DNA sequence: GTCTATATCGGGATAGAC
DNA sequence: GTCTATCCCGATATAGAC
C-alpha cells in the first residue's frame, strides 16, 4: 500500500513531496491540458524521478482524484459560509454552485478531461462510482441544507429525494458549463438562473392535487434509480 | 486522404479488408475491453500489418467512430419498422429505445469506454460534438416521428423542442443502462417504462393554464441551451 | 491504391536496486 | 522513498512489393 492511502502516517518530507508533485501536475494540466502534460515533465518540474512520482500517485488519473479530494475539502468551508449568508432557496443553491464554478473556473479546460470517465462505471474517476461516493454524499448534504434552511414546503415523499435530484441537476449544469464557450460562461449562469426559477415554480406547485400523479411517478422513478445505486 | 473518407471509391477487396479489421476490433473490444485490446493484436488477428490497420483507421478511436456509424446505419431500418408497428406515444418511444438497447446489448461492457469522452467537447467521440452531429440529428428525427405519429397534442412552443428533450432523455437512460448491473438490465427497463409514463402524464397536463408558467420557463431553458449548441 | 515489414518515438506504467 | 532501466503500446515514418 502506497503512501497516498495513508496520509496520517507520512513523514513531513513525504507529505511535502507529494504535495509538490500534485501542485506541479495541476499547474501543467491547466497550462497544457490533461493529455499534453506528461508525467515525465511533471516529475522533472517537481524535481523527482518518474518512478518516484508513481510512488506517490498510482496513475496519472490518481492525480485527478487527488485534485477532486482537495477541491472538495477546500470548498467545504466556502460553501458553508455561502450557505449561511444567502437567503432563500434559489439564492442558496446559486451560492453553492457559484463556489464550485469559481473554484473550478481556472481548471475548466481540463475539467472535461477529468469528467470524461463519467460514463465508465469501472473507472475510479466516475462521478457516480464508489471511489467518489464520499465527495458525492458531501455535495448532497449541501443541497439538503439549502432546502432545510429555506423551509421548502413540499410533500414529504418528494422532499426526501430532492437532494439527490439537485445533485444530478448540478452534474448536468457542470457538463453544460464544460461545453459552454460563451464569454465568461455567461450562458451557464443564465441556464442556472432560469432552471432554478423553474424548479422553484415546480416546487410551489408540487402540492397541487392536479400534480399528484406526476409527483408520485417522479418519486417512483427515483426509487428505481436509487435501488440501482445501492448495489452499485 | 485515406480510404475511409472515400467509401464510394474503394475496391471490393479494400472494403472487405476494412470491414474485417473493424469486425476483429469490435470482437476484441467486447472480449477484452477497449483499453486492453491492442492495435497490434487487432491487426494480427485480422491478418494485416499494423501499418495497414492504420491505413484504414486513423486511430484506435476511429474504430469506435466507425462502429457508431455502422450501428446508426444498421439500426435505421429496424427503428423505422419498429416505429411503423408500434401504436401510441409510449409504445413508439419504447420501440426506438428497445432497438438501441438490443443492438448495443452485446457491447454494453465496452460502451462505457466508448462514451467516456462524453464530457470532453474536444473529443470527436463526444455524443454532443460536431463529428457525431449526423447521428444525433437522425436520432432526433425518430423521436419527432414518434411524436408526430402519436398525434401528441401539446402547445406548439413545447412541441418544437420535444425531440431534443427526448434525445437528451435517451442519453440519460443509456448512461443509466451502462451502470445497470441488474439481471438483463431490467432496472433500466423499469426506469424506461416509469419515466415514459411520467412523460405521457406531463404531456397531457402541459396544456393546463396552471402549468403555463412552468412550460414557458422550460421552453426558455431549452432556448438558452440551444443557443449554446448553435455556436458549438 | 493496397499492403508488408520494420524502425522509431513518445509516454504511461512497472521492477527492482539502493 | 528514491532512483534507473525497462516494457508496452499508440502512433508515425519509411521503403518497397504488387
Short mmCIF file of C-alpha atoms (C1' of nucleotides) in Angstrom, two decimals:
data_model
loop_
_atom_site.label_atom_id
_atom_site.label_comp_id
_atom_site.label_asym_id
_atom_site.label_seq_id
_atom_site.Cartn_x
_atom_site.Cartn_y
_atom_site.Cartn_z
CA UNK A 1 0.00 0.00 0.00
CA UNK A 2 1.48 3.25 -1.10
CA UNK A 3 1.58 6.36 0.97
CA UNK A 4 -1.36 8.12 -0.63
CA UNK A 5 -3.62 5.69 1.16
CA UNK A 6 -2.06 6.51 4.48
CA UNK A 7 -1.92 10.27 4.74
CA UNK A 8 -1.93 10.30 8.54
CA UNK A 9 1.29 8.36 8.93
CA UNK A 10 3.51 10.02 6.43
CA UNK A 11 6.55 11.99 7.33
CA UNK A 12 6.65 15.72 6.84
CA UNK A 13 9.03 15.35 3.95
CA UNK A 14 6.86 12.80 2.21
CA UNK A 15 3.79 14.99 2.54
CA UNK A 16 5.80 17.86 1.15
CA UNK A 17 6.99 15.84 -1.84
CA UNK A 18 3.52 14.54 -2.54
CA UNK A 19 2.03 17.97 -2.37
CA UNK A 20 4.73 19.40 -4.61
CA UNK A 21 4.07 16.78 -7.28
CA UNK A 22 0.34 17.45 -7.13
CA UNK A 23 0.81 21.20 -7.40
CA UNK A 24 3.09 20.92 -10.38
CA UNK A 25 0.71 18.46 -12.01
CA UNK A 26 -2.31 20.69 -11.63
CA UNK A 27 -0.37 23.63 -12.92
CA UNK A 28 0.68 21.70 -16.00
CA UNK A 29 -2.81 20.32 -16.52
CA UNK A 30 -4.14 23.86 -16.53
CA UNK A 31 -1.44 25.15 -18.82
CA UNK A 32 -1.26 22.29 -21.31
CA UNK A 33 -4.33 20.19 -20.72
CA UNK A 34 -4.54 16.73 -19.21
CA UNK A 35 -3.36 14.78 -22.25
CA UNK A 36 -0.50 17.09 -23.17
CA UNK A 37 1.02 17.21 -19.73
CA UNK A 38 3.34 14.25 -19.33
CA UNK A 39 4.32 12.54 -16.13
CA UNK A 40 7.95 12.85 -17.09
CA UNK A 41 7.51 16.61 -17.26
CA UNK A 42 5.59 16.71 -14.03
CA UNK A 43 8.25 14.67 -12.28
CA UNK A 44 11.05 16.79 -13.73
CA UNK A 45 9.42 20.07 -12.77
CA UNK A 46 8.71 18.74 -9.30
CA UNK A 47 12.35 17.69 -9.01
CA UNK A 48 11.69 13.98 -8.56
CA UNK A 49 12.25 10.93 -10.71
CA UNK A 50 9.48 9.46 -12.80
CA UNK A 51 9.41 6.38 -10.62
CA UNK A 52 9.07 8.48 -7.52
CA UNK A 53 6.08 10.30 -8.93
CA UNK A 54 4.46 6.92 -9.41
CA UNK A 55 5.32 6.04 -5.84
CA UNK A 56 3.02 8.83 -4.71
CA UNK A 57 0.36 8.54 -7.37
CA UNK A 58 -0.64 5.21 -8.80
CA UNK A 59 -1.51 6.72 -12.13
CA UNK A 60 -1.93 9.95 -13.97
CA UNK A 61 -5.58 9.80 -13.10
CA UNK A 62 -4.83 9.40 -9.44
CA UNK A 63 -3.56 12.96 -9.63
CA UNK A 64 -7.01 13.97 -10.77
CA UNK A 65 -8.65 12.07 -7.94
CA UNK A 66 -6.36 13.86 -5.51
CA UNK A 67 -7.42 17.14 -7.08
CA UNK A 68 -11.08 16.22 -6.59
CA UNK A 69 -10.45 15.39 -2.98
CA UNK A 70 -8.53 18.52 -2.28
CA UNK A 71 -11.14 20.60 -4.09
CA UNK A 72 -13.92 19.10 -2.04
CA UNK A 73 -12.03 19.82 1.18
CA UNK A 74 -11.14 23.36 0.23
CA UNK A 75 -14.61 24.20 -0.98
CA UNK A 76 -16.32 22.87 2.16
CA UNK A 77 -15.83 25.98 4.33
CA UNK A 78 -16.54 28.28 1.39
CA UNK A 79 -19.83 26.56 0.76
CA UNK A 80 -20.76 26.56 4.43
CA UNK A 81 -20.17 30.30 4.52
CA UNK A 82 -22.06 30.93 1.33
CA UNK A 83 -24.96 28.89 2.64
CA UNK A 84 -25.05 30.84 5.87
CA UNK A 85 -25.13 34.18 4.12
CA UNK A 86 -27.57 33.51 1.30
CA UNK A 87 -31.31 33.83 1.83
CA UNK A 88 -33.98 31.85 0.03
CA UNK A 89 -33.85 28.61 -1.92
CA UNK A 90 -32.66 29.94 -5.24
CA UNK A 91 -30.03 32.17 -3.67
CA UNK A 92 -28.71 29.34 -1.57
CA UNK A 93 -28.41 26.87 -4.41
CA UNK A 94 -26.86 29.58 -6.55
CA UNK A 95 -24.38 30.18 -3.75
CA UNK A 96 -23.33 26.53 -3.70
CA UNK A 97 -22.99 26.41 -7.46
CA UNK A 98 -21.09 29.69 -7.59
CA UNK A 99 -18.45 28.43 -5.20
CA UNK A 100 -17.93 25.41 -7.41
CA UNK A 101 -17.81 27.32 -10.67
CA UNK A 102 -15.39 29.83 -9.22
CA UNK A 103 -13.18 27.16 -7.78
CA UNK A 104 -13.17 25.07 -10.92
CA UNK A 105 -13.04 28.08 -13.20
CA UNK A 106 -9.27 28.08 -13.79
CA UNK A 107 -9.47 24.35 -14.43
CA UNK A 108 -12.43 24.44 -16.77
CA UNK A 109 -10.39 23.50 -19.81
CA UNK A 110 -9.22 20.27 -18.27
CA UNK A 111 -12.31 19.52 -16.19
CA UNK A 112 -13.75 17.96 -19.32
CA UNK A 113 -10.84 15.57 -19.39
CA UNK A 114 -11.50 14.80 -15.76
CA UNK A 115 -15.17 14.13 -16.21
CA UNK A 116 -14.72 12.17 -19.37
CA UNK A 117 -14.98 8.95 -17.43
CA UNK A 118 -18.43 9.82 -16.25
CA UNK A 119 -19.92 7.11 -18.38
CA UNK A 120 -17.47 4.42 -17.39
CA UNK A 121 -18.58 2.64 -14.21
CA UNK A 122 -15.27 0.79 -13.99
CA UNK A 123 -13.32 3.99 -13.74
CA UNK A 124 -12.47 5.26 -10.27
CA UNK A 125 -12.94 8.81 -11.52
CA UNK A 126 -16.57 8.33 -12.43
CA UNK A 127 -18.71 10.81 -10.50
CA UNK A 128 -21.21 8.00 -9.99
CA UNK A 129 -18.65 5.46 -8.81
CA UNK A 130 -17.71 4.06 -5.44
CA UNK A 131 -14.46 5.96 -5.07
CA UNK A 132 -16.18 9.29 -5.37
CA UNK A 133 -19.04 8.39 -3.06
CA UNK A 134 -17.71 10.44 -0.19
CA UNK A 135 -17.49 13.61 -2.23
CA UNK A 136 -20.87 12.98 -3.79
CA UNK A 137 -22.58 12.50 -0.43
CA UNK A 138 -21.00 15.60 0.96
CA UNK A 139 -22.36 17.52 -2.02
CA UNK A 140 -25.85 16.17 -1.47
CA UNK A 141 -25.64 17.32 2.13
CA UNK A 142 -25.18 20.90 0.96
CA UNK A 143 -28.34 20.71 -1.07
CA UNK A 144 -30.21 19.10 1.80
CA UNK A 145 -29.11 22.00 3.98
CA UNK A 146 -30.15 24.58 1.41
CA UNK A 147 -33.61 23.01 1.27
CA UNK A 148 -33.83 22.82 5.03
CA UNK A 149 -32.73 26.39 5.64
CA UNK A 150 -35.15 27.64 3.02
CA UNK A 151 -38.03 25.81 4.71
CA UNK A 152 -39.07 24.47 1.37
CA UNK A 153 -42.53 23.08 1.90
CA UNK A 154 -43.17 20.15 -0.37
CA UNK A 155 -44.80 16.77 0.24
CA UNK A 156 -42.52 14.66 2.39
CA UNK A 157 -42.07 11.90 -0.13
CA UNK A 158 -40.72 14.41 -2.62
CA UNK A 159 -38.60 16.25 -0.06
CA UNK A 160 -36.69 13.07 0.69
CA UNK A 161 -35.31 12.72 -2.80
CA UNK A 162 -34.74 16.37 -3.62
CA UNK A 163 -31.07 16.48 -2.56
CA UNK A 164 -30.32 13.63 -4.92
CA UNK A 165 -32.18 15.33 -7.73
CA UNK A 166 -30.37 18.58 -7.08
CA UNK A 167 -27.04 16.80 -7.18
CA UNK A 168 -27.96 15.31 -10.54
CA UNK A 169 -29.03 18.74 -11.68
CA UNK A 170 -25.66 20.10 -10.60
CA UNK A 171 -23.85 17.47 -12.64
CA UNK A 172 -25.88 18.38 -15.69
CA UNK A 173 -25.11 22.04 -15.22
CA UNK A 174 -21.40 21.34 -14.84
CA UNK A 175 -21.50 19.30 -18.03
CA UNK A 176 -23.12 22.21 -19.81
CA UNK A 177 -20.58 24.56 -18.32
CA UNK A 178 -17.72 22.50 -19.70
CA UNK A 179 -19.20 22.84 -23.17
CA UNK A 180 -20.06 26.48 -22.69
CA UNK A 181 -17.70 28.75 -24.61
CA UNK A 182 -19.73 31.92 -24.30
CA UNK A 183 -17.89 34.85 -22.70
CA UNK A 184 -17.23 34.03 -19.09
CA UNK A 185 -19.61 31.10 -19.47
CA UNK A 186 -22.48 33.53 -19.04
CA UNK A 187 -24.83 31.12 -20.74
CA UNK A 188 -24.35 28.67 -17.92
CA UNK A 189 -25.23 31.43 -15.47
CA UNK A 190 -28.38 32.15 -17.47
CA UNK A 191 -29.26 28.49 -17.59
CA UNK A 192 -28.67 28.20 -13.86
CA UNK A 193 -30.91 31.17 -13.06
CA UNK A 194 -33.70 30.06 -15.36
CA UNK A 195 -33.61 26.44 -14.29
CA UNK A 196 -33.62 27.37 -10.63
CA UNK A 197 -36.62 29.59 -11.29
CA UNK A 198 -38.29 26.67 -12.99
CA UNK A 199 -37.52 24.46 -10.05
CA UNK A 200 -38.83 26.96 -7.54
CA UNK A 201 -42.05 27.25 -9.51
CA UNK A 202 -42.35 23.49 -9.73
CA UNK A 203 -41.79 23.11 -6.01
CA UNK A 204 -44.52 25.64 -5.30
CA UNK A 205 -46.92 23.71 -7.50
CA UNK A 206 -45.85 20.32 -6.20
CA UNK A 207 -48.59 20.19 -3.58
CA UNK A 208 -51.44 20.77 -6.02
CA UNK A 209 -53.79 17.80 -6.32
CA UNK A 210 -53.65 18.02 -10.10
CA UNK A 211 -49.93 17.22 -9.97
CA UNK A 212 -50.18 14.38 -7.53
CA UNK A 213 -49.92 11.63 -10.16
CA UNK A 214 -46.94 13.38 -11.68
CA UNK A 215 -45.25 13.67 -8.32
CA UNK A 216 -45.91 10.06 -7.40
CA UNK A 217 -44.42 8.92 -10.66
CA UNK A 218 -41.33 11.03 -10.18
CA UNK A 219 -40.76 9.57 -6.75
CA UNK A 220 -41.24 6.04 -8.01
CA UNK A 221 -38.64 6.88 -10.63
CA UNK A 222 -36.09 7.99 -8.09
CA UNK A 223 -36.79 4.87 -6.06
CA UNK A 224 -35.88 2.66 -9.00
CA UNK A 225 -32.76 4.67 -9.75
CA UNK A 226 -31.71 4.52 -6.10
CA UNK A 227 -32.12 0.76 -5.97
CA UNK A 228 -29.63 0.67 -8.77
CA UNK A 229 -27.08 2.76 -6.95
CA UNK A 230 -27.50 0.76 -3.76
CA UNK A 231 -25.85 -2.38 -5.11
CA UNK A 232 -23.52 -0.48 -7.38
CA UNK B 1 -6.73 11.26 -47.83
CA UNK B 2 -7.19 7.73 -46.64
CA UNK B 3 -9.82 5.39 -47.93
CA UNK B 4 -12.22 5.71 -45.00
CA UNK B 5 -13.02 9.19 -46.25
CA UNK B 6 -13.82 7.89 -49.67
CA UNK B 7 -16.08 4.93 -49.17
CA UNK B 8 -17.69 5.16 -52.60
CA UNK B 9 -14.46 4.65 -54.48
CA UNK B 10 -12.94 1.72 -52.72
CA UNK B 11 -12.46 -1.61 -54.36
CA UNK B 12 -14.28 -4.69 -53.19
CA UNK B 13 -11.13 -6.04 -51.65
CA UNK B 14 -10.42 -2.85 -49.77
CA UNK B 15 -13.93 -2.75 -48.34
CA UNK B 16 -13.51 -6.36 -47.30
CA UNK B 17 -10.23 -5.66 -45.52
CA UNK B 18 -11.59 -2.60 -43.80
CA UNK B 19 -14.63 -4.46 -42.65
CA UNK B 20 -12.53 -7.39 -41.42
CA UNK B 21 -10.37 -5.10 -39.33
CA UNK B 22 -13.41 -3.41 -37.84
CA UNK B 23 -15.07 -6.74 -37.04
CA UNK B 24 -11.98 -8.12 -35.32
CA UNK B 25 -11.57 -4.87 -33.41
CA UNK B 26 -15.15 -4.88 -32.13
CA UNK B 27 -14.82 -8.52 -31.19
CA UNK B 28 -11.67 -7.82 -29.21
CA UNK B 29 -13.19 -4.73 -27.62
CA UNK B 30 -16.09 -6.85 -26.44
CA UNK B 31 -13.86 -9.65 -25.19
CA UNK B 32 -11.10 -7.63 -23.55
CA UNK B 33 -12.41 -4.10 -23.29
CA UNK B 34 -11.28 -1.07 -25.22
CA UNK B 35 -8.07 -0.42 -23.32
CA UNK B 36 -6.87 -4.00 -23.19
CA UNK B 37 -7.31 -4.66 -26.89
CA UNK B 38 -4.18 -3.53 -28.72
CA UNK B 39 -3.92 -2.46 -32.30
CA UNK B 40 -1.10 -4.91 -32.84
CA UNK B 41 -3.42 -7.70 -31.76
CA UNK B 42 -6.26 -6.42 -33.89
CA UNK B 43 -4.02 -6.23 -36.93
CA UNK B 44 -2.59 -9.68 -36.30
CA UNK B 45 -5.98 -11.31 -35.82
CA UNK B 46 -7.31 -9.57 -38.93
CA UNK B 47 -4.29 -10.87 -40.84
CA UNK B 48 -2.96 -7.45 -41.79
CA UNK B 49 0.09 -5.49 -40.82
CA UNK B 50 -0.06 -2.82 -38.18
CA UNK B 51 0.59 -0.18 -40.80
CA UNK B 52 -2.30 -1.42 -42.86
CA UNK B 53 -4.68 -1.17 -39.93
CA UNK B 54 -3.65 2.46 -39.59
CA UNK B 55 -4.14 2.88 -43.30
CA UNK B 56 -7.83 2.15 -42.81
CA UNK B 57 -8.36 3.72 -39.42
CA UNK B 58 -6.57 6.87 -38.38
CA UNK B 59 -6.62 5.90 -34.74
CA UNK B 60 -7.93 3.40 -32.27
CA UNK B 61 -10.82 5.72 -31.62
CA UNK B 62 -11.63 5.90 -35.30
CA UNK B 63 -12.62 2.27 -34.92
CA UNK B 64 -15.16 3.33 -32.36
CA UNK B 65 -16.45 6.10 -34.55
CA UNK B 66 -16.84 3.58 -37.38
CA UNK B 67 -18.79 1.37 -35.01
CA UNK B 68 -21.10 4.26 -34.15
CA UNK B 69 -21.66 4.96 -37.81
CA UNK B 70 -22.30 1.38 -38.70
CA UNK B 71 -24.64 1.00 -35.73
CA UNK B 72 -26.61 4.04 -36.76
CA UNK B 73 -26.93 2.73 -40.31
CA UNK B 74 -27.88 -0.77 -39.29
CA UNK B 75 -30.40 0.39 -36.74
CA UNK B 76 -32.14 2.80 -39.11
CA UNK B 77 -34.37 0.24 -40.85
CA UNK B 78 -35.01 -1.59 -37.59
CA UNK B 79 -36.21 1.62 -35.99
CA UNK B 80 -38.35 2.57 -38.98
CA UNK B 81 -40.02 -0.82 -38.78
CA UNK B 82 -40.49 -0.65 -35.05
CA UNK B 83 -41.99 2.82 -35.38
CA UNK B 84 -44.42 1.66 -38.03
CA UNK B 85 -45.64 -1.26 -35.95
CA UNK B 86 -45.94 0.34 -32.53
CA UNK B 87 -49.06 2.25 -31.53
CA UNK B 88 -49.21 5.16 -29.12
CA UNK B 89 -46.51 7.51 -27.84
CA UNK B 90 -45.08 5.36 -25.09
CA UNK B 91 -45.02 2.23 -27.24
CA UNK B 92 -43.30 4.07 -30.06
CA UNK B 93 -40.58 5.58 -27.92
CA UNK B 94 -40.11 2.24 -26.20
CA UNK B 95 -39.73 0.69 -29.64
CA UNK B 96 -36.96 3.10 -30.57
CA UNK B 97 -35.15 2.55 -27.30
CA UNK B 98 -35.54 -1.22 -27.48
CA UNK B 99 -33.86 -1.40 -30.85
CA UNK B 100 -30.91 0.51 -29.43
CA UNK B 101 -30.60 -1.50 -26.27
CA UNK B 102 -30.80 -4.75 -28.16
CA UNK B 103 -28.27 -3.64 -30.72
CA UNK B 104 -25.86 -2.28 -28.13
CA UNK B 105 -26.52 -5.11 -25.69
CA UNK B 106 -23.52 -7.27 -26.61
CA UNK B 107 -21.34 -4.18 -26.47
CA UNK B 108 -22.62 -2.88 -23.16
CA UNK B 109 -19.41 -3.64 -21.33
CA UNK B 110 -17.35 -1.50 -23.63
CA UNK B 111 -19.99 1.09 -24.45
CA UNK B 112 -18.99 2.81 -21.24
CA UNK B 113 -15.46 3.06 -22.54
CA UNK B 114 -16.79 4.47 -25.79
CA UNK B 115 -18.95 7.07 -24.14
CA UNK B 116 -16.32 8.03 -21.65
CA UNK B 117 -15.49 11.04 -23.74
CA UNK B 118 -19.00 12.33 -23.44
CA UNK B 119 -17.92 15.18 -21.26
CA UNK B 120 -14.97 16.20 -23.38
CA UNK B 121 -16.05 18.68 -26.05
CA UNK B 122 -12.69 18.38 -27.81
CA UNK B 123 -13.12 14.70 -28.38
CA UNK B 124 -14.57 13.58 -31.71
CA UNK B 125 -16.36 10.77 -29.93
CA UNK B 126 -18.40 13.08 -27.75
CA UNK B 127 -22.11 12.50 -28.33
CA UNK B 128 -22.57 16.27 -28.18
CA UNK B 129 -19.77 17.05 -30.60
CA UNK B 130 -19.64 18.07 -34.22
CA UNK B 131 -18.45 14.75 -35.61
CA UNK B 132 -21.46 12.93 -34.21
CA UNK B 133 -23.98 15.55 -35.30
CA UNK B 134 -25.28 13.48 -38.16
CA UNK B 135 -26.08 10.51 -35.95
CA UNK B 136 -27.57 12.76 -33.30
CA UNK B 137 -29.88 14.52 -35.74
CA UNK B 138 -31.02 11.26 -37.21
CA UNK B 139 -31.90 10.11 -33.70
CA UNK B 140 -33.90 13.24 -33.03
CA UNK B 141 -35.82 12.61 -36.22
CA UNK B 142 -37.01 9.28 -34.86
CA UNK B 143 -38.41 10.99 -31.81
CA UNK B 144 -40.01 13.69 -33.93
CA UNK B 145 -41.67 10.96 -35.95
CA UNK B 146 -42.86 9.12 -32.84
CA UNK B 147 -44.46 12.35 -31.59
CA UNK B 148 -46.00 13.07 -34.95
CA UNK B 149 -47.42 9.58 -35.45
CA UNK B 150 -48.85 9.63 -31.96
CA UNK B 151 -50.60 12.94 -32.63
CA UNK B 152 -49.30 14.23 -29.35
CA UNK B 153 -51.23 17.40 -28.69
CA UNK B 154 -49.17 19.88 -26.75
CA UNK B 155 -48.72 23.65 -27.11
CA UNK B 156 -46.72 24.34 -30.23
CA UNK B 157 -43.86 26.05 -28.46
CA UNK B 158 -43.29 22.93 -26.40
CA UNK B 159 -43.78 20.55 -29.31
CA UNK B 160 -40.90 22.18 -31.15
CA UNK B 161 -38.32 21.24 -28.56
CA UNK B 162 -39.64 17.84 -27.56
CA UNK B 163 -37.45 15.81 -29.95
CA UNK B 164 -34.39 17.45 -28.46
CA UNK B 165 -35.57 16.76 -24.95
CA UNK B 166 -36.35 13.16 -25.82
CA UNK B 167 -32.87 12.74 -27.27
CA UNK B 168 -31.39 14.06 -24.04
CA UNK B 169 -33.64 11.70 -22.13
CA UNK B 170 -32.37 8.85 -24.25
CA UNK B 171 -28.78 9.72 -23.43
CA UNK B 172 -29.58 9.75 -19.75
CA UNK B 173 -31.25 6.37 -20.00
CA UNK B 174 -28.28 4.91 -21.87
CA UNK B 175 -25.98 6.25 -19.18
CA UNK B 176 -28.09 4.56 -16.54
CA UNK B 177 -28.11 1.38 -18.60
CA UNK B 178 -24.34 1.31 -18.73
CA UNK B 179 -24.25 1.42 -14.95
CA UNK B 180 -27.10 -1.04 -14.57
CA UNK B 181 -25.88 -4.42 -13.47
CA UNK B 182 -29.24 -5.87 -12.54
CA UNK B 183 -30.16 -9.10 -14.35
CA UNK B 184 -30.62 -8.32 -18.01
CA UNK B 185 -30.59 -4.64 -17.08
CA UNK B 186 -34.22 -4.98 -16.04
CA UNK B 187 -33.93 -1.90 -13.89
CA UNK B 188 -33.32 0.18 -16.96
CA UNK B 189 -36.46 -1.27 -18.49
CA UNK B 190 -38.39 -0.35 -15.35
CA UNK B 191 -36.95 3.12 -15.37
CA UNK B 192 -37.81 3.49 -19.04
CA UNK B 193 -41.42 2.43 -18.51
CA UNK B 194 -41.93 4.62 -15.48
CA UNK B 195 -40.26 7.65 -16.97
CA UNK B 196 -42.24 7.33 -20.18
CA UNK B 197 -45.39 7.12 -18.13
CA UNK B 198 -44.31 10.24 -16.29
CA UNK B 199 -43.67 11.98 -19.56
CA UNK B 200 -47.02 10.98 -21.02
CA UNK B 201 -48.76 12.32 -17.94
CA UNK B 202 -46.77 15.53 -18.10
CA UNK B 203 -47.62 15.98 -21.77
CA UNK B 204 -51.30 15.52 -21.03
CA UNK B 205 -51.13 18.18 -18.34
CA UNK B 206 -48.96 20.52 -20.39
CA UNK B 207 -51.91 22.49 -21.74
CA UNK B 208 -53.39 23.32 -18.33
CA UNK B 209 -53.32 27.02 -17.52
CA UNK B 210 -51.86 26.29 -14.11
CA UNK B 211 -48.75 24.91 -15.74
CA UNK B 212 -48.31 27.68 -18.23
CA UNK B 213 -45.56 29.48 -16.27
CA UNK B 214 -43.75 26.18 -15.81
CA UNK B 215 -43.97 25.40 -19.50
CA UNK B 216 -42.79 28.84 -20.54
CA UNK B 217 -39.80 28.53 -18.28
CA UNK B 218 -38.91 25.12 -19.66
CA UNK B 219 -39.01 26.43 -23.20
CA UNK B 220 -36.91 29.43 -22.29
CA UNK B 221 -34.44 26.96 -20.80
CA UNK B 222 -34.21 24.95 -23.98
CA UNK B 223 -33.78 28.15 -25.95
CA UNK B 224 -30.72 29.06 -23.90
CA UNK B 225 -29.27 25.59 -24.18
CA UNK B 226 -29.85 25.56 -27.94
CA UNK B 227 -28.10 28.89 -28.37
CA UNK B 228 -25.13 27.22 -26.82
CA UNK B 229 -25.18 24.33 -29.24
CA UNK B 230 -25.58 26.63 -32.22
CA UNK B 231 -22.08 28.06 -31.97
CA UNK B 232 -20.60 24.90 -30.54
"C1'" DG C 1 -4.46 2.14 -54.34
"C1'" DT C 2 -3.42 -1.74 -51.22
"C1'" DC C 3 -0.30 -3.92 -48.42
"C1'" DT C 4 4.06 -5.73 -45.83
"C1'" DA C 5 7.82 -5.12 -42.87
"C1'" DT C 6 10.34 -2.72 -39.83
"C1'" DA C 7 12.21 1.03 -37.29
"C1'" DT C 8 11.32 4.79 -34.26
"C1'" DC C 9 9.30 7.81 -30.95
"C1'" DG C 10 6.69 9.43 -27.01
"C1'" DG C 11 4.61 8.48 -22.89
"C1'" DG C 12 2.10 5.64 -19.21
"C1'" DA C 13 3.30 2.20 -16.16
"C1'" DT C 14 6.33 -1.24 -13.56
"C1'" DA C 15 10.51 -3.78 -11.46
"C1'" DG C 16 13.98 -3.93 -8.75
"C1'" DA C 17 18.32 -2.00 -6.87
"C1'" DC C 18 19.82 1.18 -3.43
"C1'" DG D 1 11.48 6.93 -0.65
"C1'" DT D 2 14.05 7.40 -4.37
"C1'" DC D 3 16.35 6.11 -8.45
"C1'" DT D 4 17.43 3.90 -13.16
"C1'" DA D 5 16.17 0.80 -16.52
"C1'" DT D 6 12.74 -1.39 -18.93
"C1'" DC D 7 8.36 -2.73 -21.01
"C1'" DC D 8 4.29 -1.95 -23.59
"C1'" DC D 9 1.58 0.24 -26.80
"C1'" DG D 10 -0.42 4.02 -29.70
"C1'" DA D 11 1.14 6.45 -33.39
"C1'" DT D 12 4.25 7.73 -37.22
"C1'" DA D 13 7.57 7.09 -40.78
"C1'" DT D 14 9.87 4.84 -44.44
"C1'" DA D 15 10.93 1.81 -48.12
"C1'" DG D 16 9.30 -1.09 -51.10
"C1'" DA D 17 6.16 -5.16 -53.31
"C1'" DC D 18 2.16 -5.78 -56.22
#
